[in-house]
CSV table of C-alpha atoms in Angstrom, one decimal:
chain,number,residue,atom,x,y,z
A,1,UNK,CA,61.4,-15.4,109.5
A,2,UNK,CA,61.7,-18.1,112.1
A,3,UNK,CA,63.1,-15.2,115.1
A,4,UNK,CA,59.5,-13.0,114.1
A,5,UNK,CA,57.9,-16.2,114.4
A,6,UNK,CA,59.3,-17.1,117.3
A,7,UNK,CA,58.9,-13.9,119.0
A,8,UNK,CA,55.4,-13.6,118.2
A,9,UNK,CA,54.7,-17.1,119.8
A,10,UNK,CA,55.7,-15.9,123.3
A,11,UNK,CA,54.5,-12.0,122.9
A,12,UNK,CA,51.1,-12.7,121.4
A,13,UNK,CA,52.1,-9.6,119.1
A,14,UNK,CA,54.5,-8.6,115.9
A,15,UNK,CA,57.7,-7.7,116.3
A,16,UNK,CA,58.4,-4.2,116.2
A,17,UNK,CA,59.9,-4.2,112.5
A,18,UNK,CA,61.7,-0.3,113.2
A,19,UNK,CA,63.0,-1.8,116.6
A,20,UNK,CA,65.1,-5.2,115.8
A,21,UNK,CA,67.9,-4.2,119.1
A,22,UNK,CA,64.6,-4.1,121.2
A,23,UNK,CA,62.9,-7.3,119.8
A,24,UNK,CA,65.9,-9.5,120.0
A,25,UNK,CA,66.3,-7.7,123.9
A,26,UNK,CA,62.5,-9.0,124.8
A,27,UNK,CA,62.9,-12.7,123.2
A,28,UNK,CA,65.8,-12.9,124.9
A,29,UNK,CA,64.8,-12.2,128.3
A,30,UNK,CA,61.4,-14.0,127.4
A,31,UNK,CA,63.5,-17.0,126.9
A,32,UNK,CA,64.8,-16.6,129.9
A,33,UNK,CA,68.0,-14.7,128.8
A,34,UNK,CA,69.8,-17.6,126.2
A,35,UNK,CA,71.9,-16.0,123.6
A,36,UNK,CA,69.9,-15.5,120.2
A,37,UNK,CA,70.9,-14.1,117.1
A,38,UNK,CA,68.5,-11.8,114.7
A,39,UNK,CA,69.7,-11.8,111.1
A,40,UNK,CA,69.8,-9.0,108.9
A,41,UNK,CA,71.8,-6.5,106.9
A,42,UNK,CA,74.0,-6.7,110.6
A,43,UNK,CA,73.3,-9.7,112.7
A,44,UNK,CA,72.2,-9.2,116.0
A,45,UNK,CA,73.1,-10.7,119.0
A,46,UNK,CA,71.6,-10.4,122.5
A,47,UNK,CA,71.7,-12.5,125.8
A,48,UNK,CA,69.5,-10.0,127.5
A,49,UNK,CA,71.8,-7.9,129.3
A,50,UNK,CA,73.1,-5.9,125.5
A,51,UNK,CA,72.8,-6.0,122.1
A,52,UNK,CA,76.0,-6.8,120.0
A,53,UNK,CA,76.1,-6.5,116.2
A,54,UNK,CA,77.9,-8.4,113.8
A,55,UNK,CA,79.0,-6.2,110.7
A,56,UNK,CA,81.4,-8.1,109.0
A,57,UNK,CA,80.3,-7.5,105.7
A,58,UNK,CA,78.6,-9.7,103.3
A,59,UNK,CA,77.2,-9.5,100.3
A,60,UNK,CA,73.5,-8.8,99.0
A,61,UNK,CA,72.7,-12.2,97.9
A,62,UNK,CA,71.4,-14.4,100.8
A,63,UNK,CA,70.7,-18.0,99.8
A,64,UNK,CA,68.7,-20.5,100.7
A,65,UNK,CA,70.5,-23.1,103.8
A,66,UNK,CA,72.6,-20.3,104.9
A,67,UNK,CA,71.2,-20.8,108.2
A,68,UNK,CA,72.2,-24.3,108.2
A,69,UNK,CA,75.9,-23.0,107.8
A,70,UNK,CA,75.5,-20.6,110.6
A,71,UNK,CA,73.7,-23.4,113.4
A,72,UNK,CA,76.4,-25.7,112.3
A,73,UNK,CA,79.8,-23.1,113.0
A,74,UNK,CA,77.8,-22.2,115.8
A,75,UNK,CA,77.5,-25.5,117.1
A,76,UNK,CA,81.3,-25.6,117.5
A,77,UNK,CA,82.3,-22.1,118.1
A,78,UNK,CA,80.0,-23.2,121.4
A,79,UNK,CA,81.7,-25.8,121.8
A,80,UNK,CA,85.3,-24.3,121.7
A,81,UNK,CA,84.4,-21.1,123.5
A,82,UNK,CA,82.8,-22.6,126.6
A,83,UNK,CA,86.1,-24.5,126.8
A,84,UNK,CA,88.0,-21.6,126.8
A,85,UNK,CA,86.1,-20.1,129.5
A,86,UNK,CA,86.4,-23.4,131.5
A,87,UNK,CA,90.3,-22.7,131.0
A,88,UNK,CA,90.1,-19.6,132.2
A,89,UNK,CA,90.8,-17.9,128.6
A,90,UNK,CA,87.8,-16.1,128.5
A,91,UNK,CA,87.0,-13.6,130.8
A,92,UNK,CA,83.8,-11.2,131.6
A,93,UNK,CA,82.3,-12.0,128.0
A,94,UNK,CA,79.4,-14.6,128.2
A,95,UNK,CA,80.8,-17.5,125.8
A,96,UNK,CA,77.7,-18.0,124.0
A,97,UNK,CA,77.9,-14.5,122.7
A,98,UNK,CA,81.5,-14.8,121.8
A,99,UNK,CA,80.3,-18.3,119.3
A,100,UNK,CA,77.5,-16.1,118.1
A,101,UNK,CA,79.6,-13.8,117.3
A,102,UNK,CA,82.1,-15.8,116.0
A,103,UNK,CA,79.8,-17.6,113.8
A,104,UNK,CA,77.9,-14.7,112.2
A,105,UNK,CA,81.8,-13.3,111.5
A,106,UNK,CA,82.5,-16.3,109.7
A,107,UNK,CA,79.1,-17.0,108.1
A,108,UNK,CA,79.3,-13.4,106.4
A,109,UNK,CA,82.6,-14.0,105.4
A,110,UNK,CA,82.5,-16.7,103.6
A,111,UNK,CA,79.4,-15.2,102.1
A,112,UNK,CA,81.3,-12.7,101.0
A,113,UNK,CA,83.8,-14.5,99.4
A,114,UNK,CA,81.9,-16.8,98.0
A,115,UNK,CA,80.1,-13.9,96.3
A,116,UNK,CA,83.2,-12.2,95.0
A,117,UNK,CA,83.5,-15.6,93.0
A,118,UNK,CA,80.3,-16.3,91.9
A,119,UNK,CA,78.0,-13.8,91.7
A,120,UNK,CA,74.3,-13.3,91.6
A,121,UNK,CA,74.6,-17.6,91.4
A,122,UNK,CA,75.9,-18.0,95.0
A,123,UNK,CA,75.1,-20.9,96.7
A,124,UNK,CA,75.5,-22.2,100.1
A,125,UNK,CA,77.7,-25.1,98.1
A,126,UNK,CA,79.5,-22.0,97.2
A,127,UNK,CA,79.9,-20.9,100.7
A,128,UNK,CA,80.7,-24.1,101.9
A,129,UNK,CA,83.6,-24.0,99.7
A,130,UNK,CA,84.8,-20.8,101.8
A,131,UNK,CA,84.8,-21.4,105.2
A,132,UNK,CA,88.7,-22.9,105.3
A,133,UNK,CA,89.8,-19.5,103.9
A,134,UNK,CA,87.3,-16.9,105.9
A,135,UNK,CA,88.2,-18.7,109.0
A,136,UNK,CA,91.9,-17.8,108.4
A,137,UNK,CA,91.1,-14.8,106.8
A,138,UNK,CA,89.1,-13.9,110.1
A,139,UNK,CA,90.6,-15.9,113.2
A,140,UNK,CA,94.7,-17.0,111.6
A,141,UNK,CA,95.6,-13.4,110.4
């Protein structure tokens, strides 16, 4: 909701709902080509020069503050990938889209774990629970 919001602010038009790879392409570049990420059954990711997409699988039960869990691993996927580059350890990817990336993987994950274990009743709580294990499920193994 907040990216078609978003994207209708600066476009003075809807998103094209049959074209996300396109929408996400054109807020992107509006925004003067930052990395932004377009949830949905697979999570888009674009800093205006390609679309990547995230389909580490979930699960079909999206719950409320989700969000909140992917800003937040985001945040310091950022943090650790722009170091990386600094070091040198990360070459020709933009680091942004590698802690987009990152963060969607590890958002859907633990989704989909903490799904396996509760159900229909999932809860972010639930999810929070999970990110120790879909980290190392994801980035240790």
């Amino acid at each position: 909701m907040e990216f078609s919001r978003l994207f209708e602010a600066l476009h003075h038009e809807p998103m094209n709902s049959s074209d996300h790879q396109r929408s996400v392409m054109q807020l992107s570049g509006a925004m003067g080509n930052l990395t932004l990420v377009l949830k949905g059954e697979q999570d888009l990711i674009s800093d205006g020069s390609k679309v990547y997409s995230c389909s580490v699988e979930g699960s079909g039960r999206r719950c409320g503050g989700q969000g909140d869990l992917l800003s937040g691993s985001m945040g310091v996927m950022a943090h650790w990938a722009h170091a990386a580059s600094t070091a040198g350890l990360i070459r020709g990817m933009n680091p942004s889209v590698v802690a987009a990336f990152g963060a969607c993987s590890l958002t859907r994950q633990c989704n989909n774990q903490a799904f396996h274990r509760h159900g229909r009743s999932t809860t972010t709580s639930d999810m929070i629970q999970e990110i120790g294990p879909a980290f190392r499920t994801l980035f240790e193994s």
